[in-house]
Short mmCIF file of C-alpha atoms in Angstrom, two decimals:
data_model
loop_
_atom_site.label_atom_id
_atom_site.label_comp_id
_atom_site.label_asym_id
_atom_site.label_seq_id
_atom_site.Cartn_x
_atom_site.Cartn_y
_atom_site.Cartn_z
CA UNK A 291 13.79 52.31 82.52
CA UNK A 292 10.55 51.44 80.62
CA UNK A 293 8.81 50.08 83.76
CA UNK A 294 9.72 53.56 85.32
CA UNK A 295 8.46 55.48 82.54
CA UNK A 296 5.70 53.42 82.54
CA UNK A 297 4.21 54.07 86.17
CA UNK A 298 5.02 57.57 86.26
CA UNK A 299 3.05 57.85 83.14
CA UNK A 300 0.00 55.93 84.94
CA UNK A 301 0.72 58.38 88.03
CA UNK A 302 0.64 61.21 86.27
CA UNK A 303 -2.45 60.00 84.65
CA UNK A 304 -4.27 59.77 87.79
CA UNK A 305 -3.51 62.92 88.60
CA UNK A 306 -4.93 64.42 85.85
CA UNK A 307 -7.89 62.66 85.89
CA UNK A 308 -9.57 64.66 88.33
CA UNK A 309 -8.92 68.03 86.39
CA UNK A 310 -10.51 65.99 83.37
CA UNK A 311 -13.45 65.28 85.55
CA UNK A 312 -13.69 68.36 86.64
CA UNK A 313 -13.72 70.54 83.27
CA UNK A 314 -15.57 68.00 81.48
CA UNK A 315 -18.80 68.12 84.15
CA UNK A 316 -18.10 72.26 84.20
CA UNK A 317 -18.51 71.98 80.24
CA UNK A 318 -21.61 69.64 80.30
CA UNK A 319 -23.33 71.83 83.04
CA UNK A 320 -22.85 74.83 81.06
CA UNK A 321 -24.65 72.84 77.97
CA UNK A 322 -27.53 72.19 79.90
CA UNK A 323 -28.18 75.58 80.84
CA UNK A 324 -28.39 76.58 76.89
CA UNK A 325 -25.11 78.91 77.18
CA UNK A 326 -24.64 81.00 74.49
CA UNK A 327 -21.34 79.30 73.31
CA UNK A 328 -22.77 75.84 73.77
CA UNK A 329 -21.94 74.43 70.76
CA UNK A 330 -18.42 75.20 70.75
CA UNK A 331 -18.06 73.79 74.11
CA UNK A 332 -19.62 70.55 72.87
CA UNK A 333 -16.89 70.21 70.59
CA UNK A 334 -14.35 70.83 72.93
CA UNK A 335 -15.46 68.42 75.09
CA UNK A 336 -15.86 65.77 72.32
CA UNK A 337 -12.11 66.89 71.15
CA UNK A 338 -10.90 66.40 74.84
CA UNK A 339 -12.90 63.41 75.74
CA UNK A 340 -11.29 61.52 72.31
CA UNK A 341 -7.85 62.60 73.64
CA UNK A 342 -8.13 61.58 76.59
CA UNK A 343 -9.76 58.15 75.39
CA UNK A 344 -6.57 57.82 72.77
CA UNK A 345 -4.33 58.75 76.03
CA UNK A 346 -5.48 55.51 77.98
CA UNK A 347 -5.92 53.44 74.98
CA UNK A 348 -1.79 54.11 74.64
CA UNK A 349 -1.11 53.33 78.03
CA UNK A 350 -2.91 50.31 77.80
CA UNK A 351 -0.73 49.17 74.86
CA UNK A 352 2.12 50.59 76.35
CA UNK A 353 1.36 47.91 79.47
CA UNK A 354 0.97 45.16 76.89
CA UNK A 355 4.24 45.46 74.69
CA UNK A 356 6.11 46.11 78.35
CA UNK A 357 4.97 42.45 79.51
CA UNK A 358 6.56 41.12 76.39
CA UNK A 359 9.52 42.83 76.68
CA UNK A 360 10.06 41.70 79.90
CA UNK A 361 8.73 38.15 79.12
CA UNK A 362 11.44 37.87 76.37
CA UNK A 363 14.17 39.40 79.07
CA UNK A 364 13.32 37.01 81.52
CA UNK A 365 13.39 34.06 79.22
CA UNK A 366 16.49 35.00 77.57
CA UNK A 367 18.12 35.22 81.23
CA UNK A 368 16.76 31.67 82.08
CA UNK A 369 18.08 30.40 78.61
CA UNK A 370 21.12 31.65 79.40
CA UNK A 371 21.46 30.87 83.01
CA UNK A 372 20.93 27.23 82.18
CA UNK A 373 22.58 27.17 78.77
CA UNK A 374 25.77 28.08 81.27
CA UNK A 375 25.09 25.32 83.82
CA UNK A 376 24.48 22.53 81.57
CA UNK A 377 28.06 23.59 79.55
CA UNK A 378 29.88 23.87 82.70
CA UNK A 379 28.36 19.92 84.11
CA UNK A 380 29.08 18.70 80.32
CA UNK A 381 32.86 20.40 80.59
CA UNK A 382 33.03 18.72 84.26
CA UNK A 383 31.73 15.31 83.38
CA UNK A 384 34.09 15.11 80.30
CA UNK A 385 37.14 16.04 82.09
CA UNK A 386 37.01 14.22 85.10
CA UNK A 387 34.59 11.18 84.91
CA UNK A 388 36.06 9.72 81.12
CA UNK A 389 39.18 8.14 82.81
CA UNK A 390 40.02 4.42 82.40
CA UNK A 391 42.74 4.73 85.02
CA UNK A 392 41.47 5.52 88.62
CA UNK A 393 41.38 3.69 92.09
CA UNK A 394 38.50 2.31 94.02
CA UNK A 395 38.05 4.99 96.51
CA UNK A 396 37.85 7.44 93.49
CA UNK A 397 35.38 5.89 91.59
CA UNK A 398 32.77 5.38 94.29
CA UNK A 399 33.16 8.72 95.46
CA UNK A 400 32.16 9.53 91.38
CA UNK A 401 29.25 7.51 91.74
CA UNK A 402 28.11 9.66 94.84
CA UNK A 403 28.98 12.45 93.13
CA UNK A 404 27.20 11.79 89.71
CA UNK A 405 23.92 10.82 91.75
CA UNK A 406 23.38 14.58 92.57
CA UNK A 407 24.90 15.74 89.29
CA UNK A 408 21.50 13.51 87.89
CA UNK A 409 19.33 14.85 90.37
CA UNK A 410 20.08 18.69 88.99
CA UNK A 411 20.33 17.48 85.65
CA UNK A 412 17.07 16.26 85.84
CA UNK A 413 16.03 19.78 88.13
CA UNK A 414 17.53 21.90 85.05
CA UNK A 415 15.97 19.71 82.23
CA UNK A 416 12.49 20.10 83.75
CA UNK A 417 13.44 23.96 83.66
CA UNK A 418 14.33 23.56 79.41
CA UNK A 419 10.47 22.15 79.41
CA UNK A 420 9.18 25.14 81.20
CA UNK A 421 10.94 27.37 78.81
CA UNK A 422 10.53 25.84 75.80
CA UNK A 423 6.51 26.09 76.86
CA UNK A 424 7.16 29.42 77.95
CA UNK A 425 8.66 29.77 74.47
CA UNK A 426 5.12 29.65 72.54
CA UNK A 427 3.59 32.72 74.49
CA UNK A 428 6.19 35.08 73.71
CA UNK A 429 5.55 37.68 70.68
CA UNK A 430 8.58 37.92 68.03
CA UNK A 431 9.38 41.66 68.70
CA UNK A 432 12.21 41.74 66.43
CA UNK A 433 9.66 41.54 63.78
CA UNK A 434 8.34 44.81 64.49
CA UNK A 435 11.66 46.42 63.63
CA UNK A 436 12.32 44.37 60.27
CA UNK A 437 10.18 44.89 57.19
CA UNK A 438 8.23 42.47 56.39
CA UNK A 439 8.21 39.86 53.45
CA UNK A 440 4.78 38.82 53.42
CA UNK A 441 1.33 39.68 54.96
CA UNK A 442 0.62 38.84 58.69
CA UNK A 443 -2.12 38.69 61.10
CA UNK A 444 -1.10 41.21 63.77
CA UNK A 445 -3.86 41.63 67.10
CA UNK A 446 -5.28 45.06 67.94
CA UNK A 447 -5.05 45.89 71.55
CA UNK A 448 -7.13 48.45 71.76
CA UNK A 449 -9.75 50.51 69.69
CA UNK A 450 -9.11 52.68 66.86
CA UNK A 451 -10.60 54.83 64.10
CA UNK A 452 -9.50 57.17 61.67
CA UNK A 453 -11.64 59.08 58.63
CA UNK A 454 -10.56 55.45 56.98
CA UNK A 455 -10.97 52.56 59.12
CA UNK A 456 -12.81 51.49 62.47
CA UNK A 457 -10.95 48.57 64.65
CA UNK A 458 -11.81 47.08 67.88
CA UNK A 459 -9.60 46.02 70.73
CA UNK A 460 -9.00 42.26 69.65
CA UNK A 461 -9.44 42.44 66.12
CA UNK A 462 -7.20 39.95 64.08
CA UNK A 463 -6.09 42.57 61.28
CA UNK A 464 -3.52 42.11 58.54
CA UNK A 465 0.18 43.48 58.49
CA UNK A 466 0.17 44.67 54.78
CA UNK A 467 3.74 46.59 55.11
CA UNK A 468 5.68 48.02 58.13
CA UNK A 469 8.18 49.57 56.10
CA UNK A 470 7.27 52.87 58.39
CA UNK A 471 8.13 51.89 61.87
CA UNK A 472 5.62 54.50 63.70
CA UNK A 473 2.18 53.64 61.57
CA UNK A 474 1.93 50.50 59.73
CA UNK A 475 -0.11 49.65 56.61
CA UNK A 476 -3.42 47.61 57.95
CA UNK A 477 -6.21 46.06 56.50
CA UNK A 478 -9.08 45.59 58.73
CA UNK A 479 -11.57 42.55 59.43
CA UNK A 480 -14.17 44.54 56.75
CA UNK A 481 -11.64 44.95 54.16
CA UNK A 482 -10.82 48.45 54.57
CA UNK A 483 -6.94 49.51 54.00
CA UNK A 484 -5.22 51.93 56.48
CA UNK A 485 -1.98 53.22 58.04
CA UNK A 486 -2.61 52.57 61.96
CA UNK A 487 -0.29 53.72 64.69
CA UNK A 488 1.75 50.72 65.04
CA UNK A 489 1.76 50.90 69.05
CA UNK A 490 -2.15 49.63 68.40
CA UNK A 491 -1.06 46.37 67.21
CA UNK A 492 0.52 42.90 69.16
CA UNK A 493 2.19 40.76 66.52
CA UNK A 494 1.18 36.91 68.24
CA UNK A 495 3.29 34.55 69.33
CA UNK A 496 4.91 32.42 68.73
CA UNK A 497 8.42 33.56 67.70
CA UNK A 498 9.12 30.47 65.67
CA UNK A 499 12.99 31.82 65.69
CA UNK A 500 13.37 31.91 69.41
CA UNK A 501 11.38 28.47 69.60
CA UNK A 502 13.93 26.75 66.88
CA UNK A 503 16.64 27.96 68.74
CA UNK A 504 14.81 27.15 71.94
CA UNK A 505 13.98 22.75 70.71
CA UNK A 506 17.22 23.53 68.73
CA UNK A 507 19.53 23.21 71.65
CA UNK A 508 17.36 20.76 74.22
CA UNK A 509 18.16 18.29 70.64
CA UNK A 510 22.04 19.08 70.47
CA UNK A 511 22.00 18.59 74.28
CA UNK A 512 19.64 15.32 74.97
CA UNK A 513 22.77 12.93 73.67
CA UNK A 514 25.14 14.33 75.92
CA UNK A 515 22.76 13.93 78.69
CA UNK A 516 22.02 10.25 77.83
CA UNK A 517 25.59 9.81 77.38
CA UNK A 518 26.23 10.35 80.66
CA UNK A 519 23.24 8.75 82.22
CA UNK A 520 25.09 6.13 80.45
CA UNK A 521 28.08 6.83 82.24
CA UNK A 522 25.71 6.87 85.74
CA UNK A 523 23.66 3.17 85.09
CA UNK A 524 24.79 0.54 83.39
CA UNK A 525 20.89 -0.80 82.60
CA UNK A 526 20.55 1.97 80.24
CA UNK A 527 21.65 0.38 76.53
CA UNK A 528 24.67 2.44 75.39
CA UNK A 529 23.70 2.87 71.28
CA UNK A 530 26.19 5.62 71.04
CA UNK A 531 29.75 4.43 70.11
CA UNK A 532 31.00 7.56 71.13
CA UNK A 533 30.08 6.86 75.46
CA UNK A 534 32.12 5.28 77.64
CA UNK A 535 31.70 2.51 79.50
CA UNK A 536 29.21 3.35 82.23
CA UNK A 537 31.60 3.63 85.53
CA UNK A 538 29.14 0.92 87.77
CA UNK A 539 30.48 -1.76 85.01
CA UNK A 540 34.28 -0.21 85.41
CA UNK A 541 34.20 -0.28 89.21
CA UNK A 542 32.64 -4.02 89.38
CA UNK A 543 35.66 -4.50 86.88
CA UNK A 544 38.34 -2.95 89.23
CA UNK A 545 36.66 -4.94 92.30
CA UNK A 546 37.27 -8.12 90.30
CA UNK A 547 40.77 -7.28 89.49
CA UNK A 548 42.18 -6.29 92.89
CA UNK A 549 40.23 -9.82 94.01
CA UNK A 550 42.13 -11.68 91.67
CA UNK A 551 45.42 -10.07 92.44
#
């Protein structure tokens, strides 16, 4: 809905742009040629032209806080797209590849099996790299809606000025209170206190709460996954008490005992 608002906003921009053109040329020329209501037009050009600067300066920030919106919705999708599949192979693994009792046949079919369950396993953990990586560019929006508890730096992504305080696009300000969700409390590089528009300002990544929760669950899940690696090769050393034998070992075990009988 955003991204919709979003380019119709930009279209309706460029529409307008010419008509801007248009009366702001039609002022100036009338300037130049000393009209008697010259310097009223002057300010209504300057009121106009700082409008219609403030007008793209939104729409620029407007594009910037829609990429991170979208950056966290795509991550959280990805999360939870392979948060799903690596439950489902841990459910799968557990409840049919922990058996002491099976036949031949059925545990080398497991083995063929459990060689492309490794081969996505590995696919999927090279995907929890990518996002925990991802992870550190993405800005902690949720902070923008909860007040504060101490000062941060917060990046301005575009220019602004008031009767108070003049910022430039990439100024590292400071957060001072965003108890007001619409204009927060700012102080500028020189010093100087204000409340900005809080649409001028990108709080920086990273979100150390998405990242904990992020290294948080690649840490729960990276025994499981050597567990059943485990499970896969018997040259891996099995340090966990809680893995089972690794089925090669079984299998050469139930070869040995069917040659005996």
């Amino acid at each position: 809905m955003l991204q919709n608002y979003f380019r119709q906003l930009l279209h309706e921009i460029e529409i307008h742009e010419k008509q801007f053109n248009d009366v702001h040329n039609q002022g100036a020329a009338l300037i130049n040629q000393r009209h008697p209501a010259g310097e009223v037009i002057e300010v209504y050009l300057r009121t106009m032209q700082s409008q219609w600067d403030w007008l793209l300066n939104l729409s620029r920030c407007l594009e910037s806080h829609l990429r991170d919106g979208l950056n966290l919705k795509s991550f959280m999708e990805e999360s939870e797209q392979v948060d799903q599949w690596m439950t489902k192979q841990i459910e799968h693994l557990e409840t049919n590849y922990n058996r002491s009792d099976f036949s031949l046949e059925e545990g080398e079919r497991w083995l063929r099996e459990l060689d492309e369950i490794r081969e996505v396993i590995q696919k999927y953990h090279g995907m929890l790299l990518s996002l925990s990586d991802r992870c550190a560019q993405i800005s902690p929006l949720w902070q923008r809606g909860e007040r504060i508890s101490k000062n941060i730096v917060v990046t301005a992504l575009c220019d602004y000025k008031n009767k108070d305080i003049t910022i430039r696009a990439g100024d590292d300000c400071t957060l001072l209170d965003n108890y007001d969700l619409i204009h927060w409390k700012i102080r500028g590089v020189d010093g100087v206190e204000s409340s900005v528009p809080s649409v001028v300002f990108r709080i920086p990544p990273p979100d150390l709460d998405l990242r904990l929760t992020s290294v948080g669950y690649m840490l729960k899940e990276t025994p499981k996954t050597l567990c059943y690696c485990q499970l896969h090769n018997s040259s891996i050393p099995n340090d966990s008490s809680s893995c089972p034998q690794p089925i090669t070992a079984r299998i050469k075990g139930k070869k040995k005992a069917l040659e005996e009988e």
